[in-house]
Amino acid sequence: MSTNKADKFKSLMRSPSGNQENKEEIILPTEIAKSPAHELVQISGKKKATFELDAELHRWLKVHALTINKDMVQILEEVLRKYRTETERK
Amino acid sequence: MGIVISFGIQKGGVGKTTACAITAHLLSKEARVLAIDFDSQGNLTEFLTRRDIYDFTKQTILEAIQEKNPTPYIVRITDNLDLIPAEDILSTFSRWLYRDYKGDATQALRKTIDMVKDRYDYILIDLPPNLGDQTINGLTASDFAVVILQSEPFCYSALERYLETLTVVQQRTNERLALAGILIAMSDGRAGIDNSIVDKAKDEYGPMVFDSIIKRRSRIKEFVLEGIQDSTKFDQGVLESYIGFVEELKQRVNQ
């Protein structure tokens, strides 16, 4: 069986435990970057950034973001802005 | 809390609305179901109500979103099946979204659905056949996506592009979105091309493809006029593949 396409989209499938597989993978394939939907999200003034985040920290952030009804990115942006202000003050 | 499932693909006339309507009908035999027509063609509205879509002017999903209150727009179809209708005016959704809506333009439908989510076991959304604000909003509001694949070449090429769209939505606007599966519909077992596309889809996408395959049946068209019938053996046979699909769907979304 050819599994190229099944592999490409495996992050869309949910594992028996209810979790989506391969959720840490956030790198966009070039094909996705061409899709009209991607263009739609590009107009929001955001820039894509890819990080390897500590797994435990990532888990906490995910749960915390859900608890306070915010996006993970919103929290990271707030923390980074605070850090920037403090750093620039020194 | 209701499980939200959307039916879509960027290709028209492939059986999305029919699959959505019959799935809603079958699920409602044992669960509370809300069907949302999110396509301005209003075919789901016509299918489930067997009424003219203009009977629902100013009583549609567009008004429900604009007023942030879906309750007055819910139409009772049977004891367990409700519908929020659509008609042509839904085509102004994008204009309203960017001119008047204050908030994240991808989340308008999700916020509306959230208000009634706890009243249903399943909420099904029939999406339009194009990629735009309605599809993005529909997918952003969904827990699961059913992708319809008609076994013909144009639809096959649309399949991969639609899955890419799901990936982008999952990464950008709705982290919990998952693919329920690819449903092969309107397949003609006598046509060689149909069979080779079915084989290719199963080969390339493996378990993402539902085992049940919906065959092209002319009786289905009559259901639009008569309503979905299941009292005769013949009609039960027509619905058999849909029943198989719904069983698979329930297993996948309730894992």
Coordinates of C-alpha atoms in Angstrom, one line a residue:
Chain A
M1 CA 0.0 0.0 0.0
S2 CA 1.2 3.5 -0.9
T3 CA 1.1 5.5 2.3
N4 CA 2.5 8.9 1.1
K5 CA -0.8 10.7 1.3
A6 CA -2.0 8.8 4.4
D7 CA 1.2 9.9 6.1
K8 CA 0.9 13.5 4.8
F9 CA -2.5 13.9 6.5
K10 CA -2.1 11.7 9.5
S11 CA -2.2 14.7 11.8
L12 CA -5.9 15.0 10.8
M13 CA -6.7 11.5 12.2
R14 CA -7.5 10.9 15.9
S15 CA -5.8 8.0 17.6
P16 CA -8.0 5.5 19.6
S17 CA -7.1 7.5 22.8
G18 CA -8.8 10.5 21.3
N19 CA -5.7 12.5 20.7
Q20 CA -4.7 13.6 17.3
E21 CA -1.5 12.0 16.1
N22 CA 1.6 14.0 15.3
K23 CA 0.2 17.1 16.9
E24 CA 3.6 18.5 17.6
E25 CA 4.3 18.8 13.9
I26 CA 3.6 22.4 13.0
I27 CA 5.7 22.9 9.9
L28 CA 3.6 23.6 6.9
P29 CA 4.4 21.7 3.7
T30 CA 5.0 23.9 0.7
E31 CA 1.8 22.6 -0.8
I32 CA -0.2 23.9 2.1
A33 CA 1.4 27.3 1.8
K34 CA -0.2 27.6 -1.6
S35 CA -3.7 26.8 -0.6
P36 CA -6.4 29.6 -0.6
A37 CA -7.1 29.0 3.1
H38 CA -3.5 29.7 3.9
E39 CA -3.8 33.0 2.1
L40 CA -6.8 33.8 4.2
V41 CA -4.9 33.4 7.5
Q42 CA -1.9 35.3 6.1
I43 CA -3.9 38.5 6.0
S44 CA -4.1 38.5 9.8
G45 CA -0.6 40.0 10.0
K46 CA 1.0 37.0 11.6
K47 CA 4.4 35.5 10.8
K48 CA 4.9 31.8 11.0
A49 CA 7.5 30.6 13.5
T50 CA 8.5 27.0 14.2
F51 CA 10.0 26.1 17.6
E52 CA 10.9 22.9 19.4
L53 CA 9.2 23.5 22.7
D54 CA 9.9 21.5 25.9
A55 CA 7.2 18.8 25.9
E56 CA 6.1 19.3 29.5
L57 CA 5.9 23.1 29.0
H58 CA 4.0 22.6 25.8
R59 CA 1.5 20.3 27.6
W60 CA 1.0 22.8 30.4
L61 CA 0.6 25.7 28.0
K62 CA -2.0 23.8 26.0
V63 CA -4.1 22.9 29.1
H64 CA -3.7 26.4 30.6
A65 CA -4.7 28.1 27.3
L66 CA -7.9 25.9 27.1
T67 CA -8.7 26.7 30.8
I68 CA -8.5 30.5 30.3
N69 CA -10.1 30.3 26.8
K70 CA -7.1 31.8 25.0
D71 CA -4.9 30.6 22.2
M72 CA -1.5 29.3 23.0
V73 CA 0.0 31.9 20.8
Q74 CA -1.8 34.7 22.6
I75 CA -0.2 33.6 25.9
L76 CA 3.2 33.3 24.3
E77 CA 2.9 36.8 22.8
E78 CA 1.9 38.3 26.1
V79 CA 4.9 36.7 27.9
L80 CA 7.3 37.7 25.1
R81 CA 6.0 41.3 25.2
K82 CA 6.5 41.4 28.9
Y83 CA 10.0 40.0 28.6
R84 CA 10.8 42.5 25.9
T85 CA 9.7 45.4 28.0
E86 CA 11.7 44.2 31.0
T87 CA 14.8 43.5 28.8
E88 CA 14.6 46.9 27.1
R89 CA 14.2 48.7 30.5
K90 CA 17.6 47.3 31.7
Chain B
M1 CA -22.2 18.3 24.5
G2 CA -22.9 17.8 20.8
I3 CA -20.3 16.5 18.4
V4 CA -20.0 18.8 15.4
I5 CA -19.4 17.1 12.1
S6 CA -19.1 18.9 8.7
F7 CA -19.7 17.4 5.3
G8 CA -17.6 19.1 2.6
I9 CA -15.3 19.1 -0.4
Q10 CA -14.4 21.8 -2.9
K11 CA -16.5 20.3 -5.7
G12 CA -20.2 20.5 -6.3
G13 CA -22.7 17.8 -7.1
V14 CA -20.9 15.0 -5.4
G15 CA -23.5 14.0 -2.9
K16 CA -22.5 16.1 0.2
T17 CA -26.0 17.4 0.9
T18 CA -27.6 14.0 0.4
A19 CA -25.1 12.3 2.7
C20 CA -25.6 15.0 5.3
A21 CA -29.4 14.8 5.1
I22 CA -29.6 11.0 5.3
T23 CA -26.9 10.9 8.0
A24 CA -29.0 13.4 10.0
H25 CA -32.1 11.3 9.5
L26 CA -30.4 8.1 10.5
L27 CA -28.7 9.5 13.5
S28 CA -31.9 11.1 14.7
K29 CA -33.5 7.6 15.2
E30 CA -31.5 7.3 18.4
A31 CA -30.0 10.7 19.1
R32 CA -30.8 14.4 19.1
V33 CA -29.6 16.0 15.9
L34 CA -29.3 19.5 14.6
A35 CA -28.6 19.9 10.9
I36 CA -27.2 23.3 9.8
D37 CA -27.5 24.3 6.1
F38 CA -24.5 26.4 5.5
D39 CA -24.7 26.5 1.7
S40 CA -26.6 29.3 0.1
Q41 CA -28.1 26.9 -2.4
G42 CA -30.3 25.8 0.4
N43 CA -30.5 22.2 -0.8
L44 CA -30.3 20.7 2.7
T45 CA -33.2 22.9 3.7
E46 CA -35.2 21.8 0.7
F47 CA -34.3 18.1 1.3
L48 CA -35.3 18.0 5.0
T49 CA -38.3 20.3 4.9
R50 CA -39.5 19.6 1.4
R51 CA -40.5 23.3 1.2
D52 CA -39.4 26.2 -0.9
I53 CA -36.2 27.8 0.5
Y54 CA -37.8 31.2 0.3
D55 CA -40.3 30.1 2.9
F56 CA -37.4 30.6 5.3
T57 CA -36.3 34.1 4.2
K58 CA -35.0 36.1 7.2
Q59 CA -35.2 32.9 9.3
T60 CA -31.9 31.4 8.3
I61 CA -28.4 30.6 9.7
L62 CA -27.3 34.0 8.5
E63 CA -29.7 35.8 10.9
A64 CA -28.8 33.3 13.7
I65 CA -25.1 34.3 13.4
Q66 CA -25.8 38.0 13.0
E67 CA -28.0 38.0 16.1
K68 CA -25.7 35.7 18.0
N69 CA -28.8 33.6 18.9
P70 CA -29.6 30.4 16.9
T71 CA -32.7 29.4 19.0
P72 CA -35.4 31.4 17.1
Y73 CA -34.1 30.0 13.8
I74 CA -34.3 26.3 14.7
V75 CA -37.0 24.5 12.6
R76 CA -38.3 21.2 14.1
I77 CA -38.3 18.5 11.4
T78 CA -39.1 15.5 13.7
D79 CA -39.0 14.9 17.4
N80 CA -35.2 14.3 17.3
L81 CA -34.2 16.3 14.2
D82 CA -33.9 20.1 14.0
L83 CA -32.7 22.2 11.2
I84 CA -31.3 25.8 10.8
P85 CA -32.2 26.6 7.2
A86 CA -30.3 28.6 4.5
E87 CA -31.3 30.4 1.4
D88 CA -29.6 32.7 -1.2
I89 CA -29.0 35.5 1.2
L90 CA -26.3 33.4 2.9
S91 CA -24.1 34.4 -0.1
T92 CA -23.7 37.8 1.6
F93 CA -22.0 36.2 4.6
S94 CA -18.5 37.4 3.7
R95 CA -19.6 40.9 3.0
W96 CA -21.3 41.1 6.5
L97 CA -18.3 39.4 8.1
Y98 CA -15.8 42.0 7.0
R99 CA -18.1 45.0 7.1
D100 CA -20.1 44.6 10.3
Y101 CA -18.8 41.7 12.3
K102 CA -16.6 42.6 15.3
G103 CA -14.4 39.7 16.1
D104 CA -12.4 36.9 14.6
A105 CA -13.9 36.3 11.2
T106 CA -13.2 32.6 11.3
Q107 CA -15.2 32.0 14.6
A108 CA -18.6 33.5 13.9
L109 CA -20.4 30.2 13.2
R110 CA -18.6 28.4 16.1
K111 CA -19.8 31.0 18.6
T112 CA -23.3 30.6 17.3
I113 CA -23.2 26.8 17.5
D114 CA -21.7 26.9 21.0
M115 CA -24.9 28.4 22.3
V116 CA -27.0 25.3 21.5
K117 CA -24.3 22.6 21.5
D118 CA -25.5 21.1 24.8
R119 CA -29.0 20.5 23.5
Y120 CA -27.9 17.9 20.8
D121 CA -25.8 14.8 20.5
Y122 CA -24.8 15.5 16.9
I123 CA -24.6 18.8 15.0
L124 CA -24.1 18.3 11.2
I125 CA -23.0 21.1 8.9
D126 CA -23.6 21.0 5.2
L127 CA -20.8 23.1 3.6
P128 CA -20.8 24.8 0.2
P129 CA -18.6 23.4 -2.6
N130 CA -16.1 26.2 -2.6
L131 CA -13.4 27.4 -0.3
G132 CA -14.2 30.7 1.3
D133 CA -15.4 32.2 4.6
Q134 CA -18.4 29.8 4.9
T135 CA -16.1 26.7 4.6
I136 CA -13.5 28.1 6.9
N137 CA -16.2 29.0 9.5
G138 CA -17.8 25.6 9.1
L139 CA -14.5 23.8 9.6
T140 CA -13.5 26.0 12.5
A141 CA -16.8 25.1 14.2
S142 CA -16.3 21.4 13.6
D143 CA -15.0 18.6 15.8
F144 CA -14.8 16.3 12.8
A145 CA -14.9 16.6 9.0
V146 CA -16.4 14.1 6.6
V147 CA -14.9 14.5 3.2
I148 CA -17.0 13.4 0.3
L149 CA -15.3 11.8 -2.7
Q150 CA -17.3 11.1 -5.8
S151 CA -15.4 8.5 -7.8
E152 CA -14.6 10.8 -10.7
P153 CA -11.4 12.5 -11.7
F154 CA -12.2 16.2 -10.9
C155 CA -13.4 15.2 -7.4
Y156 CA -10.3 13.1 -6.8
S157 CA -8.0 16.1 -7.5
A158 CA -10.1 18.2 -5.2
L159 CA -9.7 15.7 -2.4
E160 CA -6.0 16.4 -1.6
R161 CA -6.6 20.2 -1.8
Y162 CA -9.5 19.9 0.7
L163 CA -7.4 17.8 3.1
E164 CA -4.7 20.5 2.9
T165 CA -7.3 23.1 3.9
L166 CA -8.3 20.9 6.8
T167 CA -4.7 20.8 7.9
V168 CA -4.4 24.6 7.7
V169 CA -7.7 25.0 9.7
Q170 CA -6.4 22.6 12.3
Q171 CA -3.2 24.5 12.7
R172 CA -4.6 28.0 12.6
T173 CA -8.2 28.3 13.7
N174 CA -9.4 25.0 15.2
E175 CA -6.9 22.7 16.9
R176 CA -9.5 20.1 17.8
L177 CA -10.6 19.5 14.2
A178 CA -10.0 15.9 13.1
L179 CA -10.8 14.0 9.9
A180 CA -13.6 11.5 10.5
G181 CA -12.9 10.0 7.2
I182 CA -13.3 10.1 3.4
L183 CA -16.7 8.9 2.2
I184 CA -16.9 7.6 -1.4
A185 CA -20.2 8.6 -2.8
M186 CA -22.3 8.3 -6.0
S187 CA -20.1 5.4 -7.1
D188 CA -21.1 3.5 -10.2
G189 CA -19.8 0.0 -9.8
R190 CA -20.3 -0.7 -13.5
A191 CA -17.9 2.0 -14.6
G192 CA -14.2 1.1 -14.8
I193 CA -13.1 4.7 -14.0
D194 CA -15.2 4.7 -10.8
N195 CA -13.7 1.4 -9.7
S196 CA -10.1 2.5 -10.4
I197 CA -10.6 5.8 -8.4
V198 CA -12.1 3.8 -5.5
D199 CA -9.0 1.5 -5.5
K200 CA -6.7 4.4 -5.8
A201 CA -8.3 6.3 -2.9
K202 CA -8.1 3.1 -0.7
D203 CA -4.5 2.5 -1.7
E204 CA -3.4 6.1 -1.1
Y205 CA -5.4 7.1 1.9
G206 CA -5.8 3.7 3.6
P207 CA -7.9 3.7 6.8
M208 CA -8.9 7.3 6.2
V209 CA -11.4 6.0 3.7
F210 CA -14.7 4.6 5.2
D211 CA -15.4 1.0 4.3
S212 CA -18.9 1.8 3.3
I213 CA -19.3 3.1 -0.3
I214 CA -22.4 4.9 -1.3
K215 CA -23.6 3.7 -4.7
R216 CA -25.4 5.9 -7.2
R217 CA -29.1 5.2 -6.8
S218 CA -31.9 7.0 -8.7
R219 CA -34.3 6.4 -5.8
I220 CA -32.3 8.9 -3.7
K221 CA -33.5 11.7 -6.0
E222 CA -37.1 10.8 -5.2
F223 CA -36.4 11.1 -1.5
V224 CA -35.9 14.8 -2.1
L225 CA -39.5 15.0 -3.2
E226 CA -41.1 12.4 -1.0
G227 CA -38.9 12.6 2.1
I228 CA -36.5 9.8 3.2
Q229 CA -38.5 6.6 3.1
D230 CA -37.5 3.3 4.8
S231 CA -40.7 1.3 5.2
T232 CA -40.2 -0.9 2.1
K233 CA -37.5 -3.5 1.6
F234 CA -36.4 -1.7 -1.5
D235 CA -35.9 1.6 0.3
Q236 CA -34.1 -0.2 3.1
G237 CA -31.8 -1.6 0.5
V238 CA -31.2 1.9 -0.9
L239 CA -30.3 3.2 2.6
E240 CA -28.1 0.2 3.5
S241 CA -24.8 1.7 2.5
Y242 CA -25.7 4.9 4.4
I243 CA -26.6 2.9 7.5
G244 CA -23.2 1.2 7.3
F245 CA -21.5 4.6 6.9
V246 CA -23.4 6.0 9.9
E247 CA -22.3 3.1 12.1
E248 CA -18.7 3.6 11.1
L249 CA -19.0 7.4 11.7
K250 CA -20.5 6.9 15.2
Q251 CA -17.6 4.6 16.0
R252 CA -15.0 7.0 14.8
V253 CA -16.4 10.2 16.4
N254 CA -17.3 8.5 19.7
Q255 CA -13.8 6.9 20.3

